[in-house]
Amino acid sequence: MSVLLTGIGELTTNDDELGTLHDAALVLDGASVVWAGPAADAPAADSAVDLAGRAVLPGWVDSHTHLVFAGDRTTEFAARMAGQPYRAGGIAVTVDATRSASDADLTAVISRHVAEAVSQGTTYIETKTGYGLDVPNELRSAILASGQVDEVTFLGAHLVPTGWDADSYVDLVCGEMIEAVAPHVRWIDVFCETGAFDGPQSRAVLEAGRKHGLGLRVHGNQLDYGPGVHLAVEMNAASVDHCTYLTKSDVEDLASSETVATLLPACDLSTRQPLPDAQALLNAGATVALASNCNPGSSYTTSMAFCVAIAVLQMRMSVAEAVRAATWGGARALRREDEIGIIRPGSRADIHVLDAPSITHLAYRPGVPLTYAVWRKGERVR
């Protein structure tokens, strides 16, 4: 059954030919967009919805989340707000809680956060393992996540668990662990950072992932300058995520590569880190994505609109740049930019309607819930 969405005051398509349209319409048929253009030229459809001048954009693509977890880290958050620095070692608290949780409890956590994200306009979600850090719990995390989200990433190399030295643990990740998990995931990731894994260890993890047919991702340059960006670019990773501390050479490497710089501003805000220099990346020609990094320790939000508002108000991105980064940029970071994060004939029918006349309101009215309606794969879910 086809549906005509008409009366669109502003239509952000992310398509180079269509651009941004006013007084526009869309036709959805099944899971796809089949027509986009001026409302006056819209073809007939089986049903119609008049959006009364509201703005429409692609659904948010959240390309970096950690939704398979249990437990609570409010004590750590409160201590950080009182002046203690963020340390990656807090991940161990979540690992203990996650290992102790039942499958039903973990499934409920994933489902709750996915529903929360969808209600705010997110229509495509990646999530990672990484709070199991042993073979049975990493495998369990991958299987549970694959039933709830669009993309799953193996992050066995999130932190060195208690009782292990880094090199021995990397051997486990690159051997028995990846053998078990690889059939259930699309990507492999590594936390290339002080306090986690160094350059050679990170390279070994990525090479093991490539050997098993997985796409490559990197957590890098979050807490200090380091080798993460250079390694990601050298190995043609799809994205390097965080990018809080970048040298001029890092920016140049990203601009000359296919690797997306995924920025996680809610995380930097929560950990009181500097915000990434988004304009340096954009001015150099790098592809930028925005993602929520939803996790219980350093960025407990599912709101992509919040991330967009931070990017505009504090990182000096334009509204159009931030919206593109949170939609098409995230799709590019997942190598799905031809089907999601974009509105044009043939794209997936992931549609986000704002209760506002333009996308500018996302930053003009920060914190206000502006999602009016959501279609995901052609089905209205809000």
Coordinates of N, CA, C and O in Angstrom, one line a residue, residues 31-202:
A31 N 8.7 -0.6 1.7 CA 9.8 -0.1 2.5 C 10.6 0.9 1.8 O 11.7 1.3 2.4
S32 N 10.1 1.4 0.7 CA 11.0 2.3 -0.1 C 10.3 3.7 -0.4 O 9.0 3.8 -0.4
V33 N 11.1 4.7 -0.6 CA 10.6 5.9 -1.2 C 10.5 5.7 -2.7 O 11.5 5.2 -3.3
V34 N 9.4 6.1 -3.3 CA 9.2 5.9 -4.8 C 9.1 7.2 -5.5 O 9.2 7.2 -6.8
W35 N 8.9 8.3 -4.8 CA 8.7 9.6 -5.5 C 9.0 10.7 -4.5 O 8.6 10.6 -3.3
A36 N 9.7 11.8 -4.9 CA 9.9 12.9 -4.1 C 9.9 14.1 -5.0 O 10.5 14.1 -6.1
G37 N 9.2 15.2 -4.6 CA 9.2 16.4 -5.4 C 8.2 17.4 -4.9 O 7.7 17.3 -3.8
P38 N 7.9 18.4 -5.8 CA 6.9 19.4 -5.4 C 5.5 18.8 -5.1 O 5.1 17.9 -5.8
A39 N 4.9 19.3 -4.1 CA 3.6 18.8 -3.7 C 2.6 18.9 -4.9 O 1.7 18.0 -5.1
A40 N 2.7 20.0 -5.7 CA 1.7 20.2 -6.8 C 1.9 19.1 -7.9 O 0.9 18.8 -8.6
D41 N 3.0 18.4 -7.9 CA 3.2 17.4 -8.9 C 3.1 16.0 -8.4 O 3.4 15.0 -9.1
A42 N 2.7 15.8 -7.2 CA 2.7 14.5 -6.5 C 1.7 13.5 -7.2 O 0.6 13.9 -7.5
P43 N 2.1 12.3 -7.5 CA 1.2 11.3 -8.0 C 0.2 10.8 -7.0 O 0.4 11.0 -5.8
A44 N -0.8 10.1 -7.4 CA -1.8 9.6 -6.5 C -1.2 8.4 -5.7 O -0.2 7.7 -6.2
A45 N -1.7 8.1 -4.5 CA -1.3 7.0 -3.7 C -2.5 6.4 -3.1 O -3.6 6.9 -3.1
D46 N -2.4 5.2 -2.4 CA -3.5 4.5 -1.8 C -4.0 5.3 -0.6 O -5.2 5.2 -0.3
S47 N -3.2 6.1 0.1 CA -3.6 6.9 1.2 C -2.7 8.1 1.2 O -1.7 8.2 0.5
A48 N -3.2 9.1 2.0 CA -2.4 10.3 2.1 C -2.4 10.9 3.5 O -3.3 10.7 4.3
V49 N -1.3 11.5 3.9 CA -1.1 12.2 5.2 C -0.7 13.6 4.9 O 0.3 13.8 4.2
D50 N -1.5 14.6 5.4 CA -1.1 16.0 5.2 C -0.3 16.4 6.4 O -0.8 16.4 7.6
L51 N 1.0 16.8 6.2 CA 1.9 17.2 7.3 C 1.8 18.6 7.6 O 2.5 19.1 8.5
A52 N 0.9 19.4 7.0 CA 0.5 20.7 7.4 C 1.7 21.7 7.6 O 1.8 22.4 8.6
G53 N 2.7 21.6 6.7 CA 3.8 22.6 6.7 C 5.0 22.1 7.6 O 5.9 22.9 7.8
R54 N 5.0 20.9 8.1 CA 6.0 20.5 9.0 C 7.3 20.1 8.2 O 7.2 19.8 7.0
A55 N 8.4 20.1 8.9 CA 9.7 19.8 8.2 C 9.9 18.2 8.2 O 9.5 17.6 9.2
V56 N 10.5 17.7 7.2 CA 10.8 16.3 7.1 C 12.3 16.1 6.7 O 12.8 16.9 5.9
L57 N 12.9 15.1 7.3 CA 14.3 14.8 7.1 C 14.4 13.3 7.2 O 13.5 12.6 7.6
P58 N 15.6 12.8 6.7 CA 15.8 11.3 6.9 C 15.8 11.0 8.4 O 16.2 11.8 9.2
G59 N 15.4 9.7 8.7 CA 15.6 9.3 10.1 C 17.0 9.4 10.5 O 18.0 9.2 9.7
W60 N 17.2 9.6 11.8 CA 18.6 9.6 12.4 C 19.2 8.3 12.2 O 18.6 7.2 12.3
V61 N 20.5 8.3 11.8 CA 21.3 7.1 11.8 C 22.3 7.1 12.9 O 23.3 7.9 12.8
D62 N 22.1 6.3 13.9 CA 23.0 6.3 15.1 C 24.0 5.2 14.9 O 23.7 4.1 15.1
S63 N 25.2 5.6 14.5 CA 26.2 4.6 14.0 C 27.2 4.2 15.1 O 28.2 3.6 14.9
H64 N 26.9 4.6 16.4 CA 27.8 4.3 17.5 C 27.0 4.2 18.8 O 26.7 5.3 19.4
T65 N 26.7 3.0 19.2 CA 26.0 2.9 20.5 C 26.6 1.6 21.2 O 27.2 0.7 20.6
H66 N 26.3 1.5 22.5 CA 26.7 0.4 23.4 C 25.4 0.0 24.2 O 25.3 0.4 25.3
L67 N 24.5 -0.8 23.6 CA 23.2 -1.0 24.3 C 23.1 -2.3 25.0 O 22.1 -2.5 25.7
V68 N 24.1 -3.2 24.9 CA 24.1 -4.5 25.6 C 24.8 -4.3 26.9 O 26.0 -4.5 27.1
F69 N 24.0 -3.9 27.9 CA 24.7 -3.7 29.3 C 23.6 -3.9 30.4 O 22.4 -3.9 30.1
A70 N 24.2 -4.0 31.6 CA 23.3 -4.0 32.8 C 24.0 -3.1 33.8 O 25.2 -2.8 33.7
G71 N 23.3 -2.8 34.8 CA 23.8 -2.0 35.9 C 23.7 -0.5 35.7 O 23.1 0.0 34.8
D72 N 24.3 0.2 36.7 CA 24.1 1.6 36.8 C 25.4 2.3 37.2 O 26.2 1.7 38.0
R73 N 25.7 3.4 36.6 CA 27.0 4.1 36.9 C 26.7 5.6 37.3 O 27.5 6.5 37.0
T74 N 25.6 5.8 38.0 CA 25.3 7.2 38.5 C 26.4 7.7 39.5 O 26.7 8.8 39.5
T75 N 26.9 6.7 40.3 CA 27.9 7.2 41.3 C 29.1 7.7 40.6 O 29.7 8.7 41.0
E76 N 29.6 7.0 39.5 CA 30.7 7.5 38.8 C 30.4 8.8 38.1 O 31.2 9.7 38.1
F77 N 29.2 9.0 37.6 CA 28.8 10.2 36.9 C 28.8 11.4 37.9 O 29.4 12.4 37.7
A78 N 28.2 11.1 39.1 CA 28.2 12.2 40.1 C 29.6 12.6 40.5 O 29.9 13.8 40.7
A79 N 30.5 11.6 40.7 CA 31.9 11.9 41.1 C 32.6 12.7 40.0 O 33.3 13.7 40.3
R80 N 32.3 12.4 38.7 CA 32.9 13.2 37.6 C 32.4 14.6 37.6 O 33.1 15.6 37.4
M81 N 31.1 14.8 37.9 CA 30.5 16.1 37.9 C 31.1 16.9 39.1 O 31.1 18.1 39.1
A82 N 31.6 16.2 40.1 CA 32.2 16.8 41.3 C 33.7 17.1 41.1 O 34.4 17.6 42.0
G83 N 34.2 16.7 39.9 CA 35.6 17.1 39.6 C 36.6 15.9 39.3 O 37.7 16.2 38.9
Q84 N 36.2 14.7 39.5 CA 37.1 13.6 39.2 C 37.2 13.4 37.7 O 36.1 13.5 37.0
P85 N 38.3 13.1 37.2 CA 38.5 12.9 35.7 C 37.8 11.6 35.2 O 37.7 10.6 36.0
Y86 N 37.5 11.5 34.0 CA 36.9 10.3 33.4 C 38.1 9.4 33.1 O 39.1 9.8 32.6
R87 N 37.9 8.1 33.4 CA 38.9 7.1 33.1 C 38.2 5.9 32.5 O 37.1 5.5 32.9
A88 N 38.8 5.3 31.4 CA 38.1 4.2 30.7 C 37.9 3.0 31.6 O 37.1 2.1 31.3
G89 N 38.6 2.9 32.7 CA 38.5 1.7 33.6 C 37.1 1.6 34.2 O 36.8 0.5 34.7
G90 N 36.3 2.6 34.1 CA 34.9 2.4 34.6 C 34.1 1.4 33.9 O 33.1 0.9 34.4
I91 N 34.6 1.1 32.7 CA 33.9 0.0 31.9 C 33.8 -1.3 32.6 O 32.9 -2.0 32.5
A92 N 34.8 -1.6 33.5 CA 34.9 -2.8 34.3 C 33.6 -3.0 35.2 O 33.2 -4.1 35.4
V93 N 33.1 -1.9 35.7 CA 31.9 -1.9 36.5 C 30.7 -2.5 35.7 O 30.0 -3.3 36.2
T94 N 30.6 -2.0 34.5 CA 29.5 -2.5 33.6 C 29.7 -3.9 33.2 O 28.8 -4.7 33.0
V95 N 31.0 -4.3 33.0 CA 31.3 -5.7 32.6 C 30.8 -6.6 33.7 O 30.1 -7.7 33.4
D96 N 31.1 -6.3 34.9 CA 30.6 -7.2 36.0 C 29.1 -7.3 36.1 O 28.6 -8.4 36.2
A97 N 28.4 -6.2 35.9 CA 26.9 -6.3 36.0 C 26.4 -7.0 34.8 O 25.4 -7.8 34.9
T98 N 27.0 -6.8 33.6 CA 26.5 -7.4 32.4 C 26.7 -9.0 32.4 O 25.8 -9.7 32.0
R99 N 27.8 -9.4 32.9 CA 28.0 -10.8 33.0 C 27.0 -11.5 34.0 O 26.6 -12.7 33.8
S100 N 26.6 -10.8 35.0 CA 25.6 -11.3 36.0 C 24.2 -11.3 35.5 O 23.3 -11.9 36.1
A101 N 23.9 -10.5 34.5 CA 22.5 -10.3 34.0 C 22.0 -11.5 33.2 O 22.8 -12.2 32.6
S102 N 20.7 -11.7 33.3 CA 20.1 -12.8 32.5 C 19.9 -12.3 31.0 O 19.9 -11.1 30.7
D103 N 19.7 -13.3 30.1 CA 19.4 -12.9 28.7 C 18.2 -12.1 28.7 O 18.1 -11.1 27.9
A104 N 17.2 -12.4 29.5 CA 15.9 -11.6 29.4 C 16.1 -10.2 29.9 O 15.6 -9.3 29.3
D105 N 17.0 -10.0 30.9 CA 17.2 -8.7 31.4 C 18.0 -7.8 30.3 O 17.7 -6.7 30.1
L106 N 19.0 -8.5 29.7 CA 19.8 -7.7 28.7 C 18.9 -7.4 27.4 O 19.0 -6.3 26.9
T107 N 18.0 -8.4 27.1 CA 17.1 -8.1 25.9 C 16.2 -7.0 26.2 O 15.9 -6.1 25.4
A108 N 15.7 -6.9 27.4 CA 14.8 -5.8 27.8 C 15.5 -4.5 27.8 O 14.9 -3.5 27.4
V109 N 16.8 -4.4 28.2 CA 17.5 -3.2 28.2 C 17.7 -2.7 26.7 O 17.5 -1.5 26.4
I110 N 18.1 -3.6 25.8 CA 18.3 -3.3 24.4 C 17.0 -2.7 23.9 O 16.9 -1.7 23.2
S111 N 15.9 -3.5 24.1 CA 14.6 -3.2 23.5 C 14.1 -1.8 24.0 O 13.6 -1.0 23.2
R112 N 14.3 -1.5 25.3 CA 13.9 -0.3 25.8 C 14.6 0.9 25.2 O 14.0 1.9 24.9
H113 N 15.9 0.8 25.0 CA 16.7 1.9 24.5 C 16.4 2.1 23.0 O 16.4 3.2 22.5
V114 N 16.2 1.0 22.3 CA 15.9 1.1 20.8 C 14.5 1.8 20.7 O 14.4 2.7 19.9
A115 N 13.5 1.4 21.5 CA 12.2 2.1 21.4 C 12.3 3.6 21.8 O 11.7 4.4 21.1
E116 N 13.2 3.9 22.8 CA 13.4 5.3 23.1 C 14.0 6.1 22.0 O 13.6 7.2 21.7
A117 N 15.0 5.5 21.3 CA 15.6 6.1 20.2 C 14.7 6.3 19.0 O 14.6 7.4 18.4
V118 N 13.9 5.3 18.7 CA 13.0 5.4 17.6 C 11.9 6.4 17.8 O 11.5 7.2 16.9
S119 N 11.5 6.6 19.0 CA 10.5 7.6 19.4 C 11.0 9.0 19.2 O 10.2 9.9 19.0
Q120 N 12.3 9.1 19.1 CA 12.9 10.5 18.8 C 13.4 10.6 17.4 O 14.2 11.5 17.1
G121 N 13.0 9.7 16.5 CA 13.4 9.9 15.1 C 14.6 9.0 14.6 O 14.9 9.2 13.5
T122 N 15.1 8.2 15.5 CA 16.2 7.3 15.0 C 15.6 6.1 14.3 O 14.8 5.4 14.9
T123 N 16.1 5.8 13.1 CA 15.5 4.7 12.3 C 16.5 3.7 12.0 O 16.2 2.7 11.4
Y124 N 17.8 3.9 12.3 CA 18.8 2.9 12.0 C 19.9 3.0 13.1 O 20.4 4.0 13.4
I125 N 20.2 1.8 13.7 CA 21.0 1.8 14.9 C 22.1 0.7 14.8 O 21.8 -0.4 14.5
E126 N 23.3 1.1 15.1 CA 24.4 0.2 15.3 C 24.6 0.1 16.8 O 24.5 1.0 17.5
T127 N 25.0 -1.2 17.2 CA 25.4 -1.3 18.6 C 26.6 -2.3 18.7 O 26.8 -3.1 17.8
K128 N 27.3 -2.2 19.8 CA 28.5 -3.0 20.0 C 28.4 -4.0 21.1 O 27.6 -3.8 22.1
T129 N 29.1 -5.1 21.0 CA 29.4 -5.9 22.2 C 30.4 -5.1 23.0 O 30.7 -4.0 22.8
G130 N 31.1 -5.8 24.0 CA 32.2 -5.1 24.7 C 32.0 -5.0 26.2 O 32.9 -4.5 26.9
Y131 N 30.9 -5.5 26.7 CA 30.7 -5.5 28.1 C 30.6 -7.0 28.6 O 30.2 -7.2 29.8
G132 N 31.1 -7.9 27.8 CA 31.2 -9.3 28.2 C 32.7 -9.6 28.5 O 33.0 -10.1 29.6
L133 N 33.5 -9.4 27.5 CA 35.0 -9.5 27.6 C 35.4 -10.9 28.0 O 36.5 -11.1 28.5
D134 N 34.6 -11.9 27.7 CA 35.0 -13.3 27.7 C 34.2 -14.0 26.6 O 33.2 -13.4 26.1
V135 N 34.6 -15.2 26.2 CA 34.0 -15.8 25.0 C 32.5 -16.0 25.2 O 31.7 -15.5 24.3
P136 N 32.0 -16.6 26.2 CA 30.5 -16.8 26.3 C 29.7 -15.5 26.4 O 28.6 -15.4 25.8
N137 N 30.2 -14.5 27.1 CA 29.4 -13.3 27.2 C 29.5 -12.3 26.0 O 28.6 -11.6 25.7
E138 N 30.6 -12.4 25.3 CA 30.7 -11.6 24.0 C 29.8 -12.3 23.0 O 29.1 -11.6 22.2
L139 N 29.8 -13.6 22.9 CA 28.9 -14.3 22.0 C 27.5 -14.0 22.3 O 26.6 -13.7 21.5
R140 N 27.1 -14.1 23.6 CA 25.8 -13.8 24.0 C 25.3 -12.4 23.7 O 24.2 -12.2 23.1
S141 N 26.2 -11.4 23.9 CA 25.9 -10.1 23.6 C 25.6 -9.9 22.1 O 24.7 -9.2 21.7
A142 N 26.5 -10.5 21.2 CA 26.3 -10.4 19.8 C 25.0 -11.0 19.4 O 24.2 -10.4 18.5
I143 N 24.6 -12.1 19.9 CA 23.4 -12.8 19.5 C 22.1 -12.0 19.9 O 21.2 -11.8 19.2
L144 N 22.2 -11.5 21.2 CA 21.0 -10.7 21.7 C 20.9 -9.4 20.9 O 19.8 -9.0 20.6
A145 N 22.0 -8.7 20.6 CA 22.0 -7.5 19.9 C 21.4 -7.7 18.5 O 20.7 -6.9 17.9
S146 N 21.8 -8.8 17.8 CA 21.5 -9.0 16.4 C 20.0 -9.1 16.2 O 19.5 -8.9 15.1
G147 N 19.3 -9.5 17.3 CA 17.8 -9.6 17.2 C 17.1 -8.3 17.4 O 15.9 -8.2 17.3
Q148 N 17.8 -7.2 17.7 CA 17.2 -5.9 18.2 C 17.6 -4.7 17.3 O 16.8 -3.8 17.2
V149 N 18.8 -4.7 16.8 CA 19.3 -3.5 16.1 C 19.7 -3.9 14.6 O 19.7 -5.0 14.2
D150 N 20.0 -2.8 13.9 CA 20.3 -3.0 12.4 C 21.7 -3.5 12.2 O 21.9 -4.3 11.2
E151 N 22.7 -3.1 13.0 CA 24.1 -3.5 12.7 C 24.7 -3.8 14.1 O 24.5 -3.1 15.1
V152 N 25.5 -4.9 14.1 CA 26.2 -5.3 15.3 C 27.7 -5.3 15.1 O 28.2 -5.8 14.1
T153 N 28.5 -4.7 16.0 CA 29.9 -4.6 16.0 C 30.5 -5.4 17.1 O 30.1 -5.3 18.3
F154 N 31.5 -6.2 16.9 CA 32.3 -7.0 17.9 C 33.3 -6.1 18.5 O 34.3 -5.6 17.8
L155 N 33.2 -5.8 19.8 CA 34.1 -4.9 20.5 C 34.7 -5.7 21.7 O 34.7 -5.2 22.8
G156 N 35.2 -6.9 21.4 CA 35.9 -7.7 22.5 C 37.1 -6.9 23.0 O 37.4 -7.0 24.2
A157 N 37.7 -6.1 22.1 CA 38.8 -5.3 22.5 C 38.4 -3.9 23.0 O 38.8 -2.9 22.5
H158 N 37.6 -4.0 24.1 CA 37.1 -2.7 24.7 C 37.9 -2.3 25.8 O 38.2 -1.1 26.0
L159 N 38.4 -3.3 26.6 CA 39.2 -3.0 27.8 C 39.9 -4.4 28.1 O 39.3 -5.4 27.8
V160 N 41.0 -4.3 28.8 CA 41.7 -5.5 29.3 C 41.0 -5.9 30.6 O 41.0 -5.2 31.5
P161 N 40.3 -7.1 30.6 CA 39.6 -7.4 31.8 C 40.5 -7.8 33.0 O 41.6 -8.2 32.8
T162 N 39.9 -7.7 34.1 CA 40.7 -8.1 35.4 C 41.2 -9.5 35.3 O 40.6 -10.4 34.8
G163 N 42.5 -9.6 35.6 CA 43.2 -10.9 35.6 C 43.9 -11.2 34.4 O 44.5 -12.3 34.3
W164 N 43.9 -10.3 33.4 CA 44.6 -10.6 32.1 C 45.7 -9.5 31.9 O 45.5 -8.4 32.3
D165 N 46.7 -9.9 31.2 CA 47.6 -8.9 30.6 C 47.2 -8.6 29.2 O 46.5 -9.4 28.5
A166 N 47.5 -7.4 28.7 CA 46.9 -7.0 27.4 C 47.3 -7.9 26.2 O 46.4 -8.3 25.4
D167 N 48.5 -8.4 26.1 CA 48.9 -9.2 25.0 C 48.2 -10.5 25.0 O 47.7 -11.0 24.0
S168 N 48.1 -11.1 26.2 CA 47.4 -12.4 26.3 C 45.9 -12.3 25.9 O 45.3 -13.1 25.3
Y169 N 45.3 -11.2 26.4 CA 43.9 -10.9 26.1 C 43.7 -10.7 24.6 O 42.7 -11.2 24.0
V170 N 44.6 -9.9 24.0 CA 44.5 -9.7 22.5 C 44.5 -11.1 21.8 O 43.8 -11.3 20.8
D171 N 45.4 -12.0 22.2 CA 45.4 -13.3 21.6 C 44.1 -14.0 21.7 O 43.6 -14.7 20.8
L172 N 43.4 -13.9 22.9 CA 42.1 -14.5 23.0 C 41.1 -13.8 22.1 O 40.3 -14.5 21.4
V173 N 41.1 -12.5 22.0 CA 40.2 -11.8 21.1 C 40.4 -12.2 19.7 O 39.4 -12.5 18.9
C174 N 41.6 -12.4 19.3 CA 42.0 -12.7 17.9 C 41.8 -14.2 17.6 O 42.0 -14.6 16.4
G175 N 41.6 -15.0 18.6 CA 41.5 -16.4 18.4 C 40.1 -16.9 18.7 O 39.2 -16.8 17.9
E176 N 40.0 -17.6 19.8 CA 38.7 -18.2 20.2 C 37.5 -17.3 20.2 O 36.4 -17.6 19.7
M177 N 37.7 -16.0 20.7 CA 36.6 -15.1 20.8 C 36.0 -14.7 19.4 O 34.8 -14.8 19.2
I178 N 36.9 -14.3 18.5 CA 36.4 -13.9 17.2 C 35.8 -15.1 16.4 O 34.9 -14.9 15.7
E179 N 36.4 -16.3 16.6 CA 35.8 -17.4 15.9 C 34.4 -17.6 16.3 O 33.5 -18.0 15.5
A180 N 34.1 -17.4 17.6 CA 32.7 -17.6 18.1 C 31.8 -16.5 17.7 O 30.6 -16.7 17.3
V181 N 32.3 -15.2 17.7 CA 31.4 -14.1 17.5 C 31.2 -13.7 16.1 O 30.1 -13.2 15.7
A182 N 32.2 -13.9 15.2 CA 32.2 -13.4 13.8 C 30.9 -13.7 13.1 O 30.4 -12.8 12.3
P183 N 30.3 -14.9 13.2 CA 29.1 -15.2 12.4 C 27.9 -14.3 12.7 O 27.0 -14.3 11.9
H184 N 28.0 -13.6 13.8 CA 26.8 -12.9 14.3 C 26.9 -11.3 14.2 O 26.0 -10.6 14.6
V185 N 28.0 -10.9 13.6 CA 28.3 -9.4 13.5 C 28.8 -9.0 12.1 O 29.2 -9.9 11.3
R186 N 28.7 -7.7 11.9 CA 29.2 -7.2 10.6 C 30.6 -6.5 10.7 O 31.3 -6.5 9.7
W187 N 30.9 -6.0 11.9 CA 32.0 -5.2 12.1 C 32.9 -5.7 13.3 O 32.4 -6.4 14.2
I188 N 34.2 -5.2 13.3 CA 35.0 -5.3 14.4 C 35.5 -4.0 14.8 O 35.7 -3.1 13.9
D189 N 35.7 -3.7 16.1 CA 36.1 -2.4 16.6 C 37.2 -2.7 17.7 O 37.3 -3.8 18.3
V190 N 38.0 -1.7 18.0 CA 39.0 -1.8 19.0 C 39.2 -0.4 19.7 O 39.1 0.6 19.0
F191 N 39.4 -0.4 21.0 CA 39.6 0.9 21.7 C 41.1 1.1 21.7 O 41.8 0.7 22.6
C192 N 41.5 1.9 20.7 CA 42.9 2.2 20.6 C 43.2 3.5 21.4 O 43.0 4.6 20.9
E193 N 43.6 3.3 22.7 CA 43.6 4.4 23.6 C 44.5 4.1 24.8 O 44.6 3.0 25.2
T194 N 45.0 5.2 25.4 CA 45.7 5.1 26.7 C 44.8 4.4 27.7 O 43.7 4.8 27.9
G195 N 45.3 3.3 28.3 CA 44.5 2.6 29.3 C 43.7 1.5 28.7 O 43.1 0.7 29.4
A196 N 43.8 1.3 27.4 CA 43.1 0.2 26.7 C 44.1 -0.6 25.8 O 44.9 -1.3 26.4
F197 N 44.1 -0.3 24.5 CA 45.0 -1.1 23.7 C 45.9 -0.1 22.9 O 45.4 0.9 22.3
D198 N 47.2 -0.5 22.7 CA 48.1 0.4 22.0 C 48.0 0.1 20.5 O 47.2 -0.7 20.1
G199 N 48.9 0.8 19.7 CA 48.8 0.7 18.3 C 49.0 -0.7 17.8 O 48.2 -1.3 17.0
P200 N 50.1 -1.4 18.1 CA 50.3 -2.8 17.6 C 49.2 -3.8 18.1 O 48.8 -4.6 17.3
Q201 N 48.8 -3.7 19.3 CA 47.7 -4.5 19.7 C 46.4 -4.2 18.9 O 45.7 -5.2 18.5
S202 N 46.1 -3.0 18.7 CA 44.9 -2.6 17.9 C 45.0 -3.1 16.5 O 44.0 -3.6 15.9

